[in-house]
Short mmCIF file of C-alpha atoms in Angstrom, two decimals:
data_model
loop_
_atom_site.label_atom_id
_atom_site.label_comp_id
_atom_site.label_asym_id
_atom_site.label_seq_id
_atom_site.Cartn_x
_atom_site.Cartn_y
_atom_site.Cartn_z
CA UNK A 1 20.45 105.40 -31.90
CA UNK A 2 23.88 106.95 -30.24
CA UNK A 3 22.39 109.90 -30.74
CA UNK A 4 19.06 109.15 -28.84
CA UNK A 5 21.67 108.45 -25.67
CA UNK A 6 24.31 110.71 -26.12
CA UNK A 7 23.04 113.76 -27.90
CA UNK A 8 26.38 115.60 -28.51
CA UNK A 9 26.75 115.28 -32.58
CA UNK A 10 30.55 116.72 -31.95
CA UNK A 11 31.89 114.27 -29.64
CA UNK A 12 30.13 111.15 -31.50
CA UNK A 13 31.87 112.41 -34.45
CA UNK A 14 35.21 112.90 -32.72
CA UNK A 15 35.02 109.07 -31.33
CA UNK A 16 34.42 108.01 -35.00
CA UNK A 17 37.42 110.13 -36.72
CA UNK A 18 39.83 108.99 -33.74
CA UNK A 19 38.35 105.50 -34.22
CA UNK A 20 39.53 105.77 -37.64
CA UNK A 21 43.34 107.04 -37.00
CA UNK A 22 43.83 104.65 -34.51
CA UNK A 23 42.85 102.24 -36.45
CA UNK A 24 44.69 103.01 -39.49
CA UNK A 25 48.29 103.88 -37.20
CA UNK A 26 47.69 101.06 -34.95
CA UNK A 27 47.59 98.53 -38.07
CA UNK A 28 50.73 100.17 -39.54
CA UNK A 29 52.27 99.82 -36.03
CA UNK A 30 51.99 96.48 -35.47
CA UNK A 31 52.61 95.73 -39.37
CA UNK A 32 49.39 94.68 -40.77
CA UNK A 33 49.18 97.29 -43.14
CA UNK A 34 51.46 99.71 -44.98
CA UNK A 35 50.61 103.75 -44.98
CA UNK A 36 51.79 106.65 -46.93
CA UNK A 37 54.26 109.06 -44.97
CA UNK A 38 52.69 112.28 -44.60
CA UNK A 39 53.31 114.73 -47.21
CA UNK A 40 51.89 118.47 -48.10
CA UNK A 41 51.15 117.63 -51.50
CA UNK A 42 48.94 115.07 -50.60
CA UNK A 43 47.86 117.08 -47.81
CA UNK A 44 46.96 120.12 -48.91
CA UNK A 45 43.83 118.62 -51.46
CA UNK A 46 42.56 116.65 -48.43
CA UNK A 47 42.16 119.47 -46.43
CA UNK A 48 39.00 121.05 -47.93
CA UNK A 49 38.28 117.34 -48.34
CA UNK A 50 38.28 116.77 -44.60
CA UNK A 51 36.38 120.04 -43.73
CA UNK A 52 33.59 118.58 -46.10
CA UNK A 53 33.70 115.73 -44.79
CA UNK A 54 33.60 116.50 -40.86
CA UNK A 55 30.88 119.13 -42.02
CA UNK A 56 28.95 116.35 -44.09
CA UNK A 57 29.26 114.18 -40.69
CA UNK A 58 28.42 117.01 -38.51
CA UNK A 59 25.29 117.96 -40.81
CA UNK A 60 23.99 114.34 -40.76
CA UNK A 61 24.05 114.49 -37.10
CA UNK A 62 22.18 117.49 -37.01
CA UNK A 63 19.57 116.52 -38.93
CA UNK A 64 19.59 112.98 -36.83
CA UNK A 65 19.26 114.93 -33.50
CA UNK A 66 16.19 117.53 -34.73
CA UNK A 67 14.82 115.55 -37.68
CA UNK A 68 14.10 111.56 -38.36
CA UNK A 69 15.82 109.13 -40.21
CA UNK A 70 13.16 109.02 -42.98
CA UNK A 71 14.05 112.95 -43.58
CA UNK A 72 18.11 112.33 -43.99
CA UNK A 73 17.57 109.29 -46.21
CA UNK A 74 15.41 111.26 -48.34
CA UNK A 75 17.42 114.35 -48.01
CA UNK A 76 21.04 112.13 -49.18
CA UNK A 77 19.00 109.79 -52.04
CA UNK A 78 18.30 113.59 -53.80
CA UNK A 79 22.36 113.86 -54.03
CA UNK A 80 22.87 111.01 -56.76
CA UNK A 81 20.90 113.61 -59.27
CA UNK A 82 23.00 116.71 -58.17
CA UNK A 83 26.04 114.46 -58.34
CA UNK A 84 25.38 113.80 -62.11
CA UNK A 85 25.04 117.00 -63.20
CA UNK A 86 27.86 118.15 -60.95
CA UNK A 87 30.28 115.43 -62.57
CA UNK A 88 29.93 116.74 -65.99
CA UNK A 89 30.99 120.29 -65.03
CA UNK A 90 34.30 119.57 -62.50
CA UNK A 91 35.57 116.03 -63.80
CA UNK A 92 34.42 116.20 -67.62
CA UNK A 93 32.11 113.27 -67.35
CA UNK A 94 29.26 113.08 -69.77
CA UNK A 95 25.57 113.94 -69.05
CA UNK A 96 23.15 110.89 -67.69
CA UNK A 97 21.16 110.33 -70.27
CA UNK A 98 17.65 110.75 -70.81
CA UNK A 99 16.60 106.88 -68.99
CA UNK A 100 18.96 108.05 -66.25
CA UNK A 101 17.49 111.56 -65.68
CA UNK A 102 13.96 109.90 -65.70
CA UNK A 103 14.93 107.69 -63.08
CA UNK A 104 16.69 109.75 -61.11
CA UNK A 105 13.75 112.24 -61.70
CA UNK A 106 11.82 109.65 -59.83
CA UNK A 107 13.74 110.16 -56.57
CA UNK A 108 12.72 113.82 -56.50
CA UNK A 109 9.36 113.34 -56.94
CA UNK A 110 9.40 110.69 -54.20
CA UNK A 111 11.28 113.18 -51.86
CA UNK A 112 8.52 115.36 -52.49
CA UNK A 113 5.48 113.28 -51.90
CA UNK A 114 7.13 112.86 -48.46
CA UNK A 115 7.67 116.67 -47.94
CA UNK A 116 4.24 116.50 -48.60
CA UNK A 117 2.89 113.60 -45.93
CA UNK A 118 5.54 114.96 -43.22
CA UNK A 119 4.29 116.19 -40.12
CA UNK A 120 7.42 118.23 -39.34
CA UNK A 121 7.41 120.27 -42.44
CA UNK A 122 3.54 120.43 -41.81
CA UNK A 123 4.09 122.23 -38.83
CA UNK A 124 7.19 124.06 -39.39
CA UNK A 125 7.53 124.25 -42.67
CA UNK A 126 10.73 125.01 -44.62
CA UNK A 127 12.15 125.57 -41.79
CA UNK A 128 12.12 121.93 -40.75
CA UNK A 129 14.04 120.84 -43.72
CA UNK A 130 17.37 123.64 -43.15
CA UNK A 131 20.02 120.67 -41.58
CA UNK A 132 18.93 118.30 -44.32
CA UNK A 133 18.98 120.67 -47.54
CA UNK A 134 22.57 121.91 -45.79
CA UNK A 135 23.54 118.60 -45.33
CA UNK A 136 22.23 117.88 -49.02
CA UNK A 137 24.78 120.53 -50.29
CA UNK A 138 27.85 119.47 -48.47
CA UNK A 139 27.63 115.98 -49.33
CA UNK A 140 27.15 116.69 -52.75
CA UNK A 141 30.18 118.74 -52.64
CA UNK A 142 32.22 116.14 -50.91
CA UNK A 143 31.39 113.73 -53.44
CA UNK A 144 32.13 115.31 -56.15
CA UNK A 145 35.61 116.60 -54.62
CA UNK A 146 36.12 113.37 -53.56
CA UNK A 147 36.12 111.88 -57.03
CA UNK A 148 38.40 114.85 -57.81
CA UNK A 149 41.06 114.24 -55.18
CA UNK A 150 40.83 110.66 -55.61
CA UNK A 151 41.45 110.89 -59.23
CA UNK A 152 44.26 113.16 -58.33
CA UNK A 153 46.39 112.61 -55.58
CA UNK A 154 48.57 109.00 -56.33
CA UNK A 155 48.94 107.11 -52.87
CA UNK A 156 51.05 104.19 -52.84
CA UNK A 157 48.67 102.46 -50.43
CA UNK A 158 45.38 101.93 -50.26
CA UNK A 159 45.03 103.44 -47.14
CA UNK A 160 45.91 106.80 -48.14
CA UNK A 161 42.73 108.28 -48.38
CA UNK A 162 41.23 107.16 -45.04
CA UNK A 163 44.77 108.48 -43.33
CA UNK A 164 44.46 111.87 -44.71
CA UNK A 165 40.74 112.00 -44.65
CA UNK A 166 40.69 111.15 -40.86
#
């Protein structure tokens, strides 16, 4: 809707990250919650973190501003499959198992009977579908870094993550 009346995907993104900082140094500020002091250890894995991230947010915009809503929510339900094959490989989590591929088989086929009824890709084809298969790929990435950096990097708050991610 923000995006419908005030079409700059950068600066709506912006707001929402400086929403977040503010948020999370104003409530240390005035004492309602503890944060972690800033150190490069903890820093340094939450970079590529936060590039994912901004890109994920960035992406999603995109697709908002030349795409629909049906399109991204198609476009991020795909991830949870990627994700579980992805998991096994980086963070030495087993395979889903065979009930668990068959549903999540069910997605894709789903994703694809709506590639299929879509005006958009009618028209322009695969060329309709670049922001959300992009956006597909970096959030997929930034979940399963997440996980990684999560498991990782030992805040003594639970703020932590939203302070560095932000």
């Amino acid at each position: 809707l923000i995006l419908h009346y005030l079409p700059f995907p950068s600066l709506v993104i912006l707001v929402q990250l400086l929403a977040s900082i503010f948020l999370v140094y104003g409530g240390n500020f005035f004492g309602v919650m503890a944060i972690d002091e800033m150190k490069w250890e903890f820093l340094k894995p939450y970079l590529v973190y936060t590039v994912a991230f901004s890109t994920g947010v960035y992406t999603n915009m995109m697709c908002l501003n030349q795409s629909n809503v049906e399109t991204v929510i198609v476009a991020r339900a795909c991830s949870p499959l990627i994700v579980s094959f992805l998991d096994p490989i980086f963070l030495g989590r087993e395979l889903p198992s065979r009930r668990s591929i068959a549903a999540l088989s069910v997605i894709v086929v789903g994703a694809f009977g709506y590639a299929s009824t879509d005006d958009v890709f009618k028209t322009q084809g695969l060329s309709a579908y670049f922001w959300p298969t992009l956006y597909l790929g970096i959030i997929t990435f930034e979940m399963v870094y997440g996980k990684k950096i999560v498991n990782g990097v030992k805040f003594k708050t639970l703020s932590g993550p939203v302070q560095y991610t932000n």
